[in-house]
mmCIF file of C-alpha atoms in Angstrom:
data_model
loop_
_atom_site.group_PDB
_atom_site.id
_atom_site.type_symbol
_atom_site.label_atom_id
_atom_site.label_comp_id
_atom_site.label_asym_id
_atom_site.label_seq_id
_atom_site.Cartn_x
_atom_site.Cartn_y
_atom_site.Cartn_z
ATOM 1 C CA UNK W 1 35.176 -23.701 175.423
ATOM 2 C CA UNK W 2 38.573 -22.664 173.990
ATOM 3 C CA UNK W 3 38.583 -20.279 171.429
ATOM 4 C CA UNK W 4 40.969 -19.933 168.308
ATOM 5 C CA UNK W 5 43.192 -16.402 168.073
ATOM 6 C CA UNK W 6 41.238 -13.831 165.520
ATOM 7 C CA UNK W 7 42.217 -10.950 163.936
ATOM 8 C CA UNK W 8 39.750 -8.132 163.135
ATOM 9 C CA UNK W 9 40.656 -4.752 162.421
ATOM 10 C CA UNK W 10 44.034 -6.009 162.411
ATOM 11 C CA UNK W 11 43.765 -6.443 166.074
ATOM 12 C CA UNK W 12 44.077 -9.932 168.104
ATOM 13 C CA UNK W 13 41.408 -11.531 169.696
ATOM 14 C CA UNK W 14 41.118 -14.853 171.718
ATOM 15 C CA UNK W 15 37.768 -14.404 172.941
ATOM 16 C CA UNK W 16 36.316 -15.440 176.370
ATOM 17 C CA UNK W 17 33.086 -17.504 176.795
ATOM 18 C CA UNK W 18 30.114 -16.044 178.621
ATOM 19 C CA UNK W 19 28.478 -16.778 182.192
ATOM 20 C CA UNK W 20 25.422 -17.396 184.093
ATOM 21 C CA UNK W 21 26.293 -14.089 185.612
ATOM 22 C CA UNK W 22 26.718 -12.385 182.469
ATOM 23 C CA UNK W 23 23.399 -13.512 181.361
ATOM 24 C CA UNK W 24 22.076 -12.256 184.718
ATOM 25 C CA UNK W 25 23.042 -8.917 183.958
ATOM 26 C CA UNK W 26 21.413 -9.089 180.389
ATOM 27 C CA UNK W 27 18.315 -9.851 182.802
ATOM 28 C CA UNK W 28 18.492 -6.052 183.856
ATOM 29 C CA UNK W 29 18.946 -4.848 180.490
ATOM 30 C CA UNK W 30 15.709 -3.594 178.507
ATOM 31 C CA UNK W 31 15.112 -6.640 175.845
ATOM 32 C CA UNK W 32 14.781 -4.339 173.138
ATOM 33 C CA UNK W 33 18.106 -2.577 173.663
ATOM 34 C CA UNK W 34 20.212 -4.649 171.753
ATOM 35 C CA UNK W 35 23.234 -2.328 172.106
ATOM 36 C CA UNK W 36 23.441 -2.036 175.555
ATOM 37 C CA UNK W 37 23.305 -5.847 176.034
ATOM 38 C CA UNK W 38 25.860 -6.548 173.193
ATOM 39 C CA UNK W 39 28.209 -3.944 174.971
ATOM 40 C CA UNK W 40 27.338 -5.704 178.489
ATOM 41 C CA UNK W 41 28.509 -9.085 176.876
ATOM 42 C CA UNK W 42 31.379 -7.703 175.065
ATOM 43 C CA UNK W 43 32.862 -7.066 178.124
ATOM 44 C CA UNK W 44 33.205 -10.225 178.870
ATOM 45 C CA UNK W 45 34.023 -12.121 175.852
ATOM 46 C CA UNK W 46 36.910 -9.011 175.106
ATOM 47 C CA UNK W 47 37.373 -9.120 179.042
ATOM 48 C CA UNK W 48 37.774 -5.610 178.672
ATOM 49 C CA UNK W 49 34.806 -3.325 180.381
ATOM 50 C CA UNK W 50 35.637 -0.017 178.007
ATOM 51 C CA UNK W 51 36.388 -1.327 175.005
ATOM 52 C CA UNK W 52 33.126 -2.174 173.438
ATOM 53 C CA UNK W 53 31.895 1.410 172.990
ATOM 54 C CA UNK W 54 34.845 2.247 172.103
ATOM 55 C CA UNK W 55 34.826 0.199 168.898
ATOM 56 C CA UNK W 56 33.049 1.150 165.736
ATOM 57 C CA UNK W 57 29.926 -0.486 165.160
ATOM 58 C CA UNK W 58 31.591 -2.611 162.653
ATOM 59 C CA UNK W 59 34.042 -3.936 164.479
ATOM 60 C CA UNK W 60 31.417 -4.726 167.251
ATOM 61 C CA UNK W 61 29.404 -6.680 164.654
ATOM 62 C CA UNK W 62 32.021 -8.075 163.091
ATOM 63 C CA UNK W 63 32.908 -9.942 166.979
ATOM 64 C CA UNK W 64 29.375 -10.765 167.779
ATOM 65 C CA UNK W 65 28.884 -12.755 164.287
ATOM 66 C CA UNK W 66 32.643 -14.447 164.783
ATOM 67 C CA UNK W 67 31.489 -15.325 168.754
ATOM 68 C CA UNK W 68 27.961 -16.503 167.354
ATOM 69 C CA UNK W 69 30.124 -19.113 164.463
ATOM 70 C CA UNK W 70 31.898 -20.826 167.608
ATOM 71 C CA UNK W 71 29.489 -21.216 169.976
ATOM 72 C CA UNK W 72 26.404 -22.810 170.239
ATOM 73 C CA UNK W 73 23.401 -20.650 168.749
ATOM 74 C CA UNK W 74 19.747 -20.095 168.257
ATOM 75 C CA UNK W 75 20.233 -18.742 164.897
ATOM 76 C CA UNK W 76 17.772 -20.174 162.140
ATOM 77 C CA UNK W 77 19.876 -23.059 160.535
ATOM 78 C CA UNK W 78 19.639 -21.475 157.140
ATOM 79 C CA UNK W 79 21.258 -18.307 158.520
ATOM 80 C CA UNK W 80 25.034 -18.525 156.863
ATOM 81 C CA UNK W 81 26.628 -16.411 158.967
ATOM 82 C CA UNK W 82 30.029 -15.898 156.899
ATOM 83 C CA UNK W 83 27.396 -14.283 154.184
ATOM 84 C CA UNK W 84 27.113 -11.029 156.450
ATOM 85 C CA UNK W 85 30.956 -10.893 157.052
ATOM 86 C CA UNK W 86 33.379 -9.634 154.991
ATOM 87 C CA UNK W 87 35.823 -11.985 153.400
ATOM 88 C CA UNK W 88 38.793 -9.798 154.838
ATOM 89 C CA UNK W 89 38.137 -9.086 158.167
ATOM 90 C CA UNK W 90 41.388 -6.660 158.376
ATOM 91 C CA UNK W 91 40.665 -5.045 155.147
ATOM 92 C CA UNK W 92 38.815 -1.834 157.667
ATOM 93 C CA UNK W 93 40.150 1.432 158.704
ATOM 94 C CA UNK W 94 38.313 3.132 160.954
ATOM 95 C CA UNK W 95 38.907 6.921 159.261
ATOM 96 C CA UNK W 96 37.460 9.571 158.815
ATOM 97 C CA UNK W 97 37.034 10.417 155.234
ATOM 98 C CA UNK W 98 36.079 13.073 152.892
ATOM 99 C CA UNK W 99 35.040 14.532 149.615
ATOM 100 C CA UNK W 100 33.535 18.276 148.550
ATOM 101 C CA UNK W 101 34.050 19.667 151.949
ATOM 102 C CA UNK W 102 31.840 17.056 153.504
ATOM 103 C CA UNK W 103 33.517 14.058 155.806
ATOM 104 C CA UNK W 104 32.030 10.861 157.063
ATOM 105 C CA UNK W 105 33.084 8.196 159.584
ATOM 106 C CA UNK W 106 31.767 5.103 161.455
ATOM 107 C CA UNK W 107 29.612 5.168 164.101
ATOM 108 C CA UNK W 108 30.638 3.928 167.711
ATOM 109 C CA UNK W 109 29.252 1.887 169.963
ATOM 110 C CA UNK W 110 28.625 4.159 172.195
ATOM 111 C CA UNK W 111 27.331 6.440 169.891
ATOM 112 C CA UNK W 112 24.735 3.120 169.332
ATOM 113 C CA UNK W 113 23.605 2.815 172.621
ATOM 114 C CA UNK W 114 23.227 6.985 172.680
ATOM 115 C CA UNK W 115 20.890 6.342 169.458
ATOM 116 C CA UNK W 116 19.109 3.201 171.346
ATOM 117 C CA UNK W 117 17.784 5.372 174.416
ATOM 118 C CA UNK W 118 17.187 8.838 172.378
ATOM 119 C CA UNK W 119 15.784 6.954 168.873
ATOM 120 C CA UNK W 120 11.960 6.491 168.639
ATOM 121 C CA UNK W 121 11.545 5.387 165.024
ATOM 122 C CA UNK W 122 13.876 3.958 162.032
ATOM 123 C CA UNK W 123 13.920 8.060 160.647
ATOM 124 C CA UNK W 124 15.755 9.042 164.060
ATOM 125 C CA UNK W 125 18.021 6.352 164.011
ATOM 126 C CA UNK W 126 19.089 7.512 160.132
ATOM 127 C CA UNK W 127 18.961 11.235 160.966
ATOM 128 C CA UNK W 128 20.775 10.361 164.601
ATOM 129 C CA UNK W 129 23.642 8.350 162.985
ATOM 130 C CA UNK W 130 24.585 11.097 160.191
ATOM 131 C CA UNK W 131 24.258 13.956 162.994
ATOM 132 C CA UNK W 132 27.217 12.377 165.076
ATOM 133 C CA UNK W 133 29.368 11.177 162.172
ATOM 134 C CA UNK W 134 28.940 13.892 159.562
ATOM 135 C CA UNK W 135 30.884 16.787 159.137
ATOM 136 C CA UNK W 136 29.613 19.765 157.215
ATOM 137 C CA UNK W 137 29.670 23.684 157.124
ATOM 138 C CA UNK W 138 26.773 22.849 159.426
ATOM 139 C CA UNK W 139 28.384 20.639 161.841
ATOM 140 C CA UNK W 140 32.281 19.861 162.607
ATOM 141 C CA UNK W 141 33.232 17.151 162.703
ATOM 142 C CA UNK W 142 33.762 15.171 166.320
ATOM 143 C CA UNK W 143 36.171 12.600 166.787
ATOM 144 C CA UNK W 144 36.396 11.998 170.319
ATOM 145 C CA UNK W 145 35.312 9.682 172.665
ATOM 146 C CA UNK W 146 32.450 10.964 175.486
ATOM 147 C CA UNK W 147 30.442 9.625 178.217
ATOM 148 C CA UNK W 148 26.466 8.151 177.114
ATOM 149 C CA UNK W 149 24.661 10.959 178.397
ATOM 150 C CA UNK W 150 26.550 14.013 176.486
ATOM 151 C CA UNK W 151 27.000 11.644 173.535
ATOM 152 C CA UNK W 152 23.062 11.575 173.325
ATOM 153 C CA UNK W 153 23.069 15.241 174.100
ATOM 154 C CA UNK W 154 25.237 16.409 171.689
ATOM 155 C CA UNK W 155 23.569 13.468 169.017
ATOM 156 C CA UNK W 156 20.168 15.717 169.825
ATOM 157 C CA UNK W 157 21.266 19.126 169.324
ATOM 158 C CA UNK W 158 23.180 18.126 166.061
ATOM 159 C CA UNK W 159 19.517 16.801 164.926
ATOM 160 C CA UNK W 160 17.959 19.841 165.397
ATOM 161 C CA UNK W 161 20.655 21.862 163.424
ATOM 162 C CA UNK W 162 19.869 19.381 160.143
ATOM 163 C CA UNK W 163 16.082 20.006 161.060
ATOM 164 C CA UNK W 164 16.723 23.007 160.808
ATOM 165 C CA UNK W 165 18.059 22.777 157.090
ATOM 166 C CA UNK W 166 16.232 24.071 153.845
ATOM 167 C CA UNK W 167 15.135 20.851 152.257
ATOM 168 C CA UNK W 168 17.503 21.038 149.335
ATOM 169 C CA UNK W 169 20.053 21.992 151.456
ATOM 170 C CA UNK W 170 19.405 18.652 153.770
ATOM 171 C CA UNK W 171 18.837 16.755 150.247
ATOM 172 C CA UNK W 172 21.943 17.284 149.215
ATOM 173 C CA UNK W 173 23.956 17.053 152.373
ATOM 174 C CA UNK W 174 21.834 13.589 152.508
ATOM 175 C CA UNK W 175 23.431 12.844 149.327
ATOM 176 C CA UNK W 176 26.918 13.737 149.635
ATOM 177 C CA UNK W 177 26.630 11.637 153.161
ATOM 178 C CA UNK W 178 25.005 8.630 151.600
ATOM 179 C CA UNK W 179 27.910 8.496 148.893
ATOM 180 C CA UNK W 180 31.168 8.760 151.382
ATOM 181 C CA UNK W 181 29.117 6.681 153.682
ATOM 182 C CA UNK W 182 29.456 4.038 150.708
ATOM 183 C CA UNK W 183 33.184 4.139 150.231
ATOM 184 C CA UNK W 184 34.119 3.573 153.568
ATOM 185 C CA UNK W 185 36.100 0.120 154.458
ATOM 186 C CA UNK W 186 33.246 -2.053 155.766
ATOM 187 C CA UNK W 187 32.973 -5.302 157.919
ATOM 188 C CA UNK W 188 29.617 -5.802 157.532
ATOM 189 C CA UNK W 189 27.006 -4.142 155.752
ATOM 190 C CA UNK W 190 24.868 -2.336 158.373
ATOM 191 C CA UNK W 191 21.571 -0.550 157.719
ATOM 192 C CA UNK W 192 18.783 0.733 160.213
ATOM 193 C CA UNK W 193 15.101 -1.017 161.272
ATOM 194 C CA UNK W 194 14.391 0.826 164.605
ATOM 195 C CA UNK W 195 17.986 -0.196 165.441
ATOM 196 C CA UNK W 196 21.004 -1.694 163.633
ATOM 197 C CA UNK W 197 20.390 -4.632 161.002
ATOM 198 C CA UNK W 198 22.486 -6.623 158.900
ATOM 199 C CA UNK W 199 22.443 -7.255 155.149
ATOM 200 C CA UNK W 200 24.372 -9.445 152.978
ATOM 201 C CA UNK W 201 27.646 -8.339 152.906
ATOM 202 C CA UNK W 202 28.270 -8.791 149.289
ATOM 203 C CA UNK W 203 25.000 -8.121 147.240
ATOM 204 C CA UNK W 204 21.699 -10.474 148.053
ATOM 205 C CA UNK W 205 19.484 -7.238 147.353
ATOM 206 C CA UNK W 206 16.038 -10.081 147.624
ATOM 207 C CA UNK W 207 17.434 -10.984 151.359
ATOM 208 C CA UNK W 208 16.084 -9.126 153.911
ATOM 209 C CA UNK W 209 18.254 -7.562 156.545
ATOM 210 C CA UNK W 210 18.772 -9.303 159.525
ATOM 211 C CA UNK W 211 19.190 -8.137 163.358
ATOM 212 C CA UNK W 212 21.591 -10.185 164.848
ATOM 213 C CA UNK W 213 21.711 -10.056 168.774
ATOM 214 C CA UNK W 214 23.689 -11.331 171.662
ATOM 215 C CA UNK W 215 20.661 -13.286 172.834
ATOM 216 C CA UNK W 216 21.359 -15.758 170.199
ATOM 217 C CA UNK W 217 24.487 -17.088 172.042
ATOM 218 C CA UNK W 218 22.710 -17.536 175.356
ATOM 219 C CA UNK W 219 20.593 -21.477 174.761
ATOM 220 C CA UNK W 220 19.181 -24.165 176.784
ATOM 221 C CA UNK W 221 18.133 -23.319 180.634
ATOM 222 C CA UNK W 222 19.906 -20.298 180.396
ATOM 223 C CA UNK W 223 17.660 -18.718 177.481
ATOM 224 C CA UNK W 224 14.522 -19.742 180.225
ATOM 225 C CA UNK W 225 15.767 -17.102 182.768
ATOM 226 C CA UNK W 226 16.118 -14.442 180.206
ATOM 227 C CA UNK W 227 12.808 -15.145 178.655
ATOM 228 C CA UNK W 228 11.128 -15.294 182.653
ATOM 229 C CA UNK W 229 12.640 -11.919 183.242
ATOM 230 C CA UNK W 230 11.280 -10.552 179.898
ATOM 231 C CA UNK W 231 7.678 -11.382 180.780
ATOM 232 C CA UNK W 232 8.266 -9.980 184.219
ATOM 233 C CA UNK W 233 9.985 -6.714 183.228
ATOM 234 C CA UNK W 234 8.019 -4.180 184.639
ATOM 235 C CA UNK W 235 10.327 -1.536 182.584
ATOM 236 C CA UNK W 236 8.943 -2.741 179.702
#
């Protein structure tokens, strides 16, 4: 299908449609690891192989829920899709800020797909993301991009240094984070379920978050081959 020119992030998008071959090579992919297969199929519809870990998390969001509005979906009908979306989708900046010698930026999507393989429960996904992003007397802050396997390294030891804290040390860190975590420039309001979900972007505290995956693009006879390789995994 043709696709209309987006802007997000104040960048330009005309996005490309995905394959039989792309959805081959979500075949290979682990069905719960939702980042690596949204970064597999980013690829193709940014036709760009680096970019998608490269992009914060809400900019990656922000794409998949755009690319899921134009094409054909498996979404529940009563999903509104524009209701987990900001209204300005170049009102973002992807900054680092700060406050009381504590800073705070977005997570990657590499950084993701580092907390996707290393992550065994919601309360390392939480702990995982504020290692990486944070920036404390603790831990300085990092702002540069890495490969997957010293990402999730460096993600680890960073969680053992806030382990590490007295607990109203780590309370309070956890509150100054949770604060300058809430005044950054969002696309979408992201929170954490044994991986990244979605909530209503503005309000809808009685709606439960949502995790919104590539997989709902892919329909028809192509949805049979990823559901046959599922229930053959034998990674699973």
């Amino acid at each position: 299908m043709s696709f209309p020119r987006i802007s997000i992030a104040n960048k330009g998008y005309v996005f490309n449609d995905l394959s039989l071959a792309d959805v081959m090579d979500l075949t290979k992919i682990k069905p719960h690891h939702y980042e690596q297969q949204l970064s597999c199929a980013l690829s193709t519809i940014l036709q760009d192989a680096n970019l998608p870990e490269k992009l914060t998390v809400q900019e990656r969001y922000a794409i998949l829920l755009k690319y899921l509005s134009f094409v054909e979906n498996d979404l529940n009908t009563e999903i509104n899709i524009e209701n987990y979306l900001s209204k300005n989708l170049d009102d973002f900046n992807p900054e680092r800020i700060s406050a009381n010698g504590i800073s705070v930026r977005h997570l990657t999507g590499l950084e993701a797909h580092a907390l996707e393989i290393g992550s065994e429960n919601t309360a390392d996904w939480i702990l995982g993301a504020m290692a990486i992003t944070i920036g404390c007397d603790e831990l300085s802050p990092i702002d540069t991009y890495s490969n997957l396997n010293f990402t999730g390294n460096l993600i680890q030891n960073r969680i053992e240094i806030i382990k590490s804290l007295k607990l109203e040390r780590f309370n309070a860190l956890m509150a100054d984070y949770q604060y300058l975590n809430s005044q950054l420039n969002t696309l979408v309001n992201i929170s954490f379920d044994n991986g990244i979900v979605l909530n209503y972007f503005d309000g809808g505290t009685d709606d439960a978050p949502l995790r919104f995956r590539i997989r709902a693009a892919i329909t028809g006879y192509a949805k049979q081959l990823l559901a046959i390789s599922d229930a053959t995994d034998p990674k699973l």
